[in-house]
mmCIF file of C-alpha atoms in Angstrom:
data_model
loop_
_atom_site.group_PDB
_atom_site.id
_atom_site.type_symbol
_atom_site.label_atom_id
_atom_site.label_comp_id
_atom_site.label_asym_id
_atom_site.label_seq_id
_atom_site.Cartn_x
_atom_site.Cartn_y
_atom_site.Cartn_z
ATOM 1 C CA GLU A 140 11.703 10.830 6.075
ATOM 2 C CA ALA A 141 9.167 8.958 5.496
ATOM 3 C CA ALA A 142 10.137 4.545 4.032
ATOM 4 C CA VAL A 143 8.083 2.781 2.025
ATOM 5 C CA THR A 144 9.350 -1.161 1.352
ATOM 6 C CA GLN A 145 8.543 -3.330 -1.170
ATOM 7 C CA SER A 146 8.846 -6.721 -1.879
ATOM 8 C CA PRO A 147 9.001 -8.851 -3.921
ATOM 9 C CA ARG A 148 11.235 -6.825 -6.575
ATOM 10 C CA ASN A 149 10.633 -8.275 -9.590
ATOM 11 C CA LYS A 150 8.632 -11.438 -9.922
ATOM 12 C CA VAL A 151 7.221 -13.364 -13.206
ATOM 13 C CA THR A 152 4.329 -15.697 -13.090
ATOM 14 C CA VAL A 153 2.312 -18.387 -15.050
ATOM 15 C CA THR A 154 -1.396 -17.040 -16.163
ATOM 16 C CA GLY A 155 -3.586 -18.442 -13.353
ATOM 17 C CA GLY A 156 -0.651 -18.116 -10.360
ATOM 18 C CA ASN A 157 -1.128 -16.760 -7.085
ATOM 19 C CA VAL A 158 0.795 -13.193 -6.359
ATOM 20 C CA THR A 159 1.449 -11.635 -3.471
ATOM 21 C CA LEU A 160 3.062 -8.091 -2.933
ATOM 22 C CA SER A 161 4.817 -7.293 0.449
ATOM 23 C CA CYS A 162 4.530 -3.347 1.390
ATOM 24 C CA ARG A 163 5.689 -1.825 5.208
ATOM 25 C CA GLN A 164 6.178 1.847 6.069
ATOM 26 C CA THR A 165 7.227 2.839 8.963
ATOM 27 C CA ASN A 166 6.378 6.062 9.895
ATOM 28 C CA SER A 167 3.190 5.168 11.829
ATOM 29 C CA HIS A 168 0.829 7.111 8.642
ATOM 30 C CA ASN A 169 -3.196 6.359 8.533
ATOM 31 C CA TYR A 170 -2.889 5.783 4.728
ATOM 32 C CA MET A 171 -2.128 3.889 2.711
ATOM 33 C CA TYR A 172 -2.049 2.975 -1.154
ATOM 34 C CA TRP A 173 -1.812 0.411 -3.784
ATOM 35 C CA TYR A 174 -1.370 1.995 -7.486
ATOM 36 C CA ARG A 175 -0.138 0.258 -11.192
ATOM 37 C CA GLN A 176 2.144 2.294 -13.508
ATOM 38 C CA ASP A 177 2.015 1.292 -17.423
ATOM 39 C CA THR A 178 2.995 2.858 -20.685
ATOM 40 C CA GLY A 179 0.080 5.729 -21.416
ATOM 41 C CA HIS A 180 -1.800 5.335 -18.258
ATOM 42 C CA GLY A 181 0.656 6.524 -15.922
ATOM 43 C CA LEU A 182 -0.462 5.908 -12.115
ATOM 44 C CA ARG A 183 -3.630 4.089 -11.893
ATOM 45 C CA LEU A 184 -5.099 3.328 -8.299
ATOM 46 C CA ILE A 185 -5.656 -0.371 -7.309
ATOM 47 C CA HIS A 186 -7.120 -0.426 -3.273
ATOM 48 C CA TYR A 187 -6.132 1.569 -0.062
ATOM 49 C CA SER A 188 -6.644 1.519 3.185
ATOM 50 C CA TYR A 189 -6.692 4.071 5.955
ATOM 51 C CA GLY A 190 -5.681 1.583 8.582
ATOM 52 C CA ALA A 191 -5.721 -1.964 10.149
ATOM 53 C CA GLY A 192 -8.204 -3.570 8.852
ATOM 54 C CA ASN A 193 -9.987 -1.203 6.663
ATOM 55 C CA LEU A 194 -9.793 -1.772 2.846
ATOM 56 C CA GLN A 195 -11.346 0.636 0.350
ATOM 57 C CA ILE A 196 -12.056 0.306 -3.925
ATOM 58 C CA GLY A 197 -9.713 2.391 -5.776
ATOM 59 C CA ASP A 198 -10.288 2.755 -9.697
ATOM 60 C CA VAL A 199 -9.586 -0.430 -11.371
ATOM 61 C CA PRO A 200 -9.599 -2.950 -8.543
ATOM 62 C CA ASP A 201 -11.120 -6.227 -10.772
ATOM 63 C CA GLY A 202 -8.734 -8.902 -10.231
ATOM 64 C CA TYR A 203 -7.104 -7.766 -6.483
ATOM 65 C CA LYS A 204 -7.507 -8.337 -3.420
ATOM 66 C CA ALA A 205 -5.809 -6.547 -0.680
ATOM 67 C CA THR A 206 -5.462 -6.623 2.575
ATOM 68 C CA ARG A 207 -4.028 -4.640 5.888
ATOM 69 C CA THR A 208 -2.985 -6.221 9.049
ATOM 70 C CA THR A 209 -1.684 -3.702 10.282
ATOM 71 C CA GLN A 210 -1.132 -0.016 10.157
ATOM 72 C CA GLU A 211 2.884 -0.444 8.936
ATOM 73 C CA ASP A 212 1.843 -3.560 6.329
ATOM 74 C CA PHE A 213 -0.607 -3.666 3.644
ATOM 75 C CA PHE A 214 -0.513 -6.825 0.786
ATOM 76 C CA LEU A 215 -1.640 -6.373 -2.673
ATOM 77 C CA LEU A 216 -3.399 -10.349 -3.683
ATOM 78 C CA LEU A 217 -3.369 -11.322 -7.557
ATOM 79 C CA GLU A 218 -5.126 -14.891 -7.142
ATOM 80 C CA LEU A 219 -5.555 -15.820 -10.561
ATOM 81 C CA ALA A 220 -2.891 -13.681 -12.243
ATOM 82 C CA SER A 221 -3.829 -12.955 -15.735
ATOM 83 C CA PRO A 222 -0.827 -11.901 -18.347
ATOM 84 C CA SER A 223 -3.382 -8.050 -18.308
ATOM 85 C CA GLN A 224 -1.850 -7.230 -15.105
ATOM 86 C CA THR A 225 1.365 -7.829 -15.792
ATOM 87 C CA SER A 226 2.469 -3.788 -15.170
ATOM 88 C CA LEU A 227 4.575 -2.019 -12.773
ATOM 89 C CA TYR A 228 3.093 -1.937 -9.077
ATOM 90 C CA PHE A 229 3.857 0.943 -6.607
ATOM 91 C CA CYS A 230 3.270 0.973 -2.882
ATOM 92 C CA ALA A 231 2.981 4.646 -1.531
ATOM 93 C CA SER A 232 1.943 5.795 2.354
ATOM 94 C CA SER A 233 0.515 9.476 3.312
ATOM 95 C CA ASP A 234 0.127 10.874 6.624
ATOM 96 C CA ALA A 235 -3.179 12.201 5.925
ATOM 97 C CA GLY A 236 -5.878 12.197 8.476
ATOM 98 C CA THR A 237 -2.978 12.747 10.953
ATOM 99 C CA LYS A 238 -1.790 16.425 12.881
ATOM 100 C CA GLU A 239 0.665 17.318 9.636
ATOM 101 C CA ASP A 240 -1.572 16.298 7.148
ATOM 102 C CA THR A 241 0.331 17.332 4.477
ATOM 103 C CA GLY A 242 -1.199 15.136 1.890
ATOM 104 C CA GLN A 243 2.326 14.200 0.214
ATOM 105 C CA LEU A 244 2.609 10.389 -0.991
ATOM 106 C CA TYR A 245 5.992 8.950 -0.146
ATOM 107 C CA PHE A 246 6.051 5.686 -2.762
ATOM 108 C CA GLY A 247 8.038 2.502 -2.588
ATOM 109 C CA GLU A 248 10.539 1.835 -5.398
ATOM 110 C CA GLY A 249 7.960 -0.693 -7.272
ATOM 111 C CA SER A 250 7.609 -4.006 -7.779
ATOM 112 C CA LYS A 251 7.596 -5.487 -11.748
ATOM 113 C CA LEU A 252 5.245 -8.011 -11.936
ATOM 114 C CA THR A 253 5.446 -10.272 -15.324
ATOM 115 C CA VAL A 254 2.846 -12.837 -16.094
ATOM 116 C CA LEU A 255 3.198 -15.142 -18.655
ATOM 117 C CA GLY B 141 -16.037 14.218 -11.058
ATOM 118 C CA ASP B 142 -12.695 15.265 -10.054
ATOM 119 C CA SER B 143 -10.177 14.738 -12.638
ATOM 120 C CA VAL B 144 -7.339 16.341 -14.044
ATOM 121 C CA THR B 145 -6.005 16.284 -17.468
ATOM 122 C CA GLN B 146 -2.218 16.800 -18.112
ATOM 123 C CA MET B 147 -2.398 17.241 -22.033
ATOM 124 C CA GLN B 148 1.984 17.129 -23.215
ATOM 125 C CA GLY B 149 2.997 13.486 -23.086
ATOM 126 C CA GLN B 150 6.399 14.327 -24.047
ATOM 127 C CA VAL B 151 9.043 18.152 -23.680
ATOM 128 C CA THR B 152 12.151 17.577 -25.474
ATOM 129 C CA LEU B 153 14.219 20.401 -25.143
ATOM 130 C CA SER B 154 17.800 21.325 -25.144
ATOM 131 C CA GLU B 155 19.770 21.978 -21.771
ATOM 132 C CA ASP B 156 19.127 26.212 -19.817
ATOM 133 C CA ASP B 157 15.553 25.862 -22.704
ATOM 134 C CA PHE B 158 12.292 27.005 -20.276
ATOM 135 C CA LEU B 159 10.142 24.643 -19.406
ATOM 136 C CA PHE B 160 6.601 25.620 -18.903
ATOM 137 C CA ILE B 161 4.123 22.659 -18.602
ATOM 138 C CA ASN B 162 0.122 23.129 -18.436
ATOM 139 C CA CYS B 163 -2.480 20.998 -16.589
ATOM 140 C CA THR B 164 -5.853 21.692 -15.816
ATOM 141 C CA TYR B 165 -8.489 20.840 -13.418
ATOM 142 C CA SER B 166 -11.704 20.082 -12.190
ATOM 143 C CA THR B 167 -12.872 20.098 -8.627
ATOM 144 C CA THR B 168 -16.006 20.902 -6.358
ATOM 145 C CA TRP B 169 -13.906 21.393 -3.938
ATOM 146 C CA TYR B 170 -11.265 23.510 -2.548
ATOM 147 C CA PRO B 171 -8.294 22.272 -4.471
ATOM 148 C CA THR B 172 -4.695 21.100 -2.778
ATOM 149 C CA LEU B 173 -2.380 20.535 -6.598
ATOM 150 C CA PHE B 174 0.976 19.337 -6.380
ATOM 151 C CA TRP B 175 3.401 18.172 -8.683
ATOM 152 C CA TYR B 176 5.512 14.956 -8.918
ATOM 153 C CA VAL B 177 8.489 14.019 -10.120
ATOM 154 C CA GLN B 178 9.305 10.616 -11.431
ATOM 155 C CA TYR B 179 13.155 9.677 -12.226
ATOM 156 C CA PRO B 180 13.972 6.407 -14.116
ATOM 157 C CA GLY B 181 13.866 3.222 -11.763
ATOM 158 C CA GLU B 182 12.168 5.205 -9.027
ATOM 159 C CA GLY B 183 8.883 5.941 -7.437
ATOM 160 C CA PRO B 184 7.052 9.376 -7.794
ATOM 161 C CA GLN B 185 8.466 11.880 -5.128
ATOM 162 C CA LEU B 186 7.072 15.243 -4.340
ATOM 163 C CA LEU B 187 8.714 18.218 -5.745
ATOM 164 C CA LEU B 188 5.628 21.056 -4.985
ATOM 165 C CA LYS B 189 2.742 21.632 -3.444
ATOM 166 C CA VAL B 190 0.323 24.520 -4.176
ATOM 167 C CA THR B 191 -2.658 25.222 -1.955
ATOM 168 C CA THR B 192 -3.630 28.662 -2.435
ATOM 169 C CA ALA B 193 -4.496 30.369 -5.775
ATOM 170 C CA ASN B 194 -1.731 32.708 -7.190
ATOM 171 C CA ASN B 195 0.982 32.202 -4.529
ATOM 172 C CA LYS B 196 4.199 30.359 -6.177
ATOM 173 C CA GLY B 197 5.282 26.990 -4.999
ATOM 174 C CA ILE B 198 9.059 26.853 -5.336
ATOM 175 C CA SER B 199 11.571 23.695 -5.342
ATOM 176 C CA ARG B 200 15.194 23.306 -6.825
ATOM 177 C CA GLY B 201 14.711 25.771 -9.789
ATOM 178 C CA PHE B 202 11.097 24.713 -9.985
ATOM 179 C CA GLU B 203 7.638 27.007 -9.484
ATOM 180 C CA ALA B 204 3.777 25.721 -10.107
ATOM 181 C CA THR B 205 1.335 28.411 -9.503
ATOM 182 C CA TYR B 206 -2.490 27.846 -10.097
ATOM 183 C CA ASP B 207 -5.172 29.959 -11.102
ATOM 184 C CA LYS B 208 -8.007 29.561 -9.959
ATOM 185 C CA GLY B 209 -10.186 31.014 -12.734
ATOM 186 C CA THR B 210 -8.910 28.769 -15.719
ATOM 187 C CA THR B 211 -8.811 25.932 -13.254
ATOM 188 C CA SER B 212 -5.159 25.626 -14.442
ATOM 189 C CA PHE B 213 -2.348 24.857 -12.992
ATOM 190 C CA HIS B 214 1.809 25.068 -13.899
ATOM 191 C CA LEU B 215 5.042 24.147 -13.017
ATOM 192 C CA GLN B 216 7.995 25.807 -15.171
ATOM 193 C CA LYS B 217 11.938 26.044 -15.016
ATOM 194 C CA ALA B 218 13.769 28.993 -16.423
ATOM 195 C CA SER B 219 17.137 26.663 -17.013
ATOM 196 C CA VAL B 220 16.949 23.190 -17.695
ATOM 197 C CA GLN B 221 19.361 21.165 -17.042
ATOM 198 C CA GLU B 222 20.239 17.104 -17.907
ATOM 199 C CA SER B 223 19.774 16.102 -14.541
ATOM 200 C CA ASP B 224 16.026 17.080 -15.326
ATOM 201 C CA SER B 225 15.258 14.491 -17.370
ATOM 202 C CA ALA B 226 11.899 12.749 -15.652
ATOM 203 C CA VAL B 227 8.339 12.290 -15.883
ATOM 204 C CA TYR B 228 7.132 14.692 -14.255
ATOM 205 C CA TYR B 229 2.580 14.214 -12.562
ATOM 206 C CA CYS B 230 0.376 16.777 -11.806
ATOM 207 C CA VAL B 231 -1.681 15.570 -8.727
ATOM 208 C CA LEU B 232 -5.183 17.170 -7.671
ATOM 209 C CA GLY B 233 -5.914 16.785 -3.618
ATOM 210 C CA VAL B 234 -9.191 16.310 -2.930
ATOM 211 C CA TRP B 235 -9.803 16.250 0.713
ATOM 212 C CA SER B 236 -13.218 14.973 1.154
ATOM 213 C CA ASN B 237 -11.371 11.302 0.697
ATOM 214 C CA TYR B 238 -8.406 11.637 1.070
ATOM 215 C CA GLN B 239 -7.564 11.081 -2.797
ATOM 216 C CA LEU B 240 -4.884 12.009 -5.058
ATOM 217 C CA ILE B 241 -5.792 12.531 -8.782
ATOM 218 C CA TRP B 242 -3.847 12.345 -11.153
ATOM 219 C CA GLY B 243 -2.396 13.097 -14.040
ATOM 220 C CA SER B 244 -0.618 10.827 -17.098
ATOM 221 C CA GLY B 245 2.505 12.254 -16.944
ATOM 222 C CA THR B 246 5.066 14.921 -18.809
ATOM 223 C CA LYS B 247 8.123 12.956 -19.935
ATOM 224 C CA LEU B 248 11.167 15.367 -20.073
ATOM 225 C CA ILE B 249 13.838 14.226 -22.589
ATOM 226 C CA ILE B 250 16.949 16.844 -22.332
ATOM 227 C CA LYS B 251 18.813 16.292 -25.411
ATOM 228 C CA PRO B 252 22.447 16.996 -24.941
#
């Protein structure tokens, strides 16, 4: 069973604050993703990566940076947080591009961010 | 471009009712279609995957198929239970860039 762990699970910051959300997966998957989930919008892709040092822009990247330091670790950075970034953030990994290549995403439990 | 439309934002049923959720898709690539389920307080998890038109995917009492002619895919269950209360997402897999295109989700509420 794929394991994706996110931290912190809950975070409160103020407008202009600096936030880093962390994600670690332990299944040697190549692809990792950051999504945000908001009522009425479903899941929206922020950034994704297909390996250490790689970064791809998703559908809603403005105000977010990301960095993939190793195959296991993917970070989402909000350097000047705004109230519009209050959301539930999910990290996911996928075996896409490997010999298994089922395309299935494995999600973490989510990180709830509140920007006051 | 690639897209998925999931029109039913919420479905309310009673236990033992029949469930049917429909989505439409658009892609120039050969599609792989998924259904994910999200229970309260959890991340989404894969429910079903369908890779061949008119073939059924079956899991946990749910069935999924897709129709290339109408570019639609649907999820059904003959008799829902309270434990099926969740949000269901239809998802289009686009392997040209390993992207998943998500529908907006259908919240299933089961009346006790």
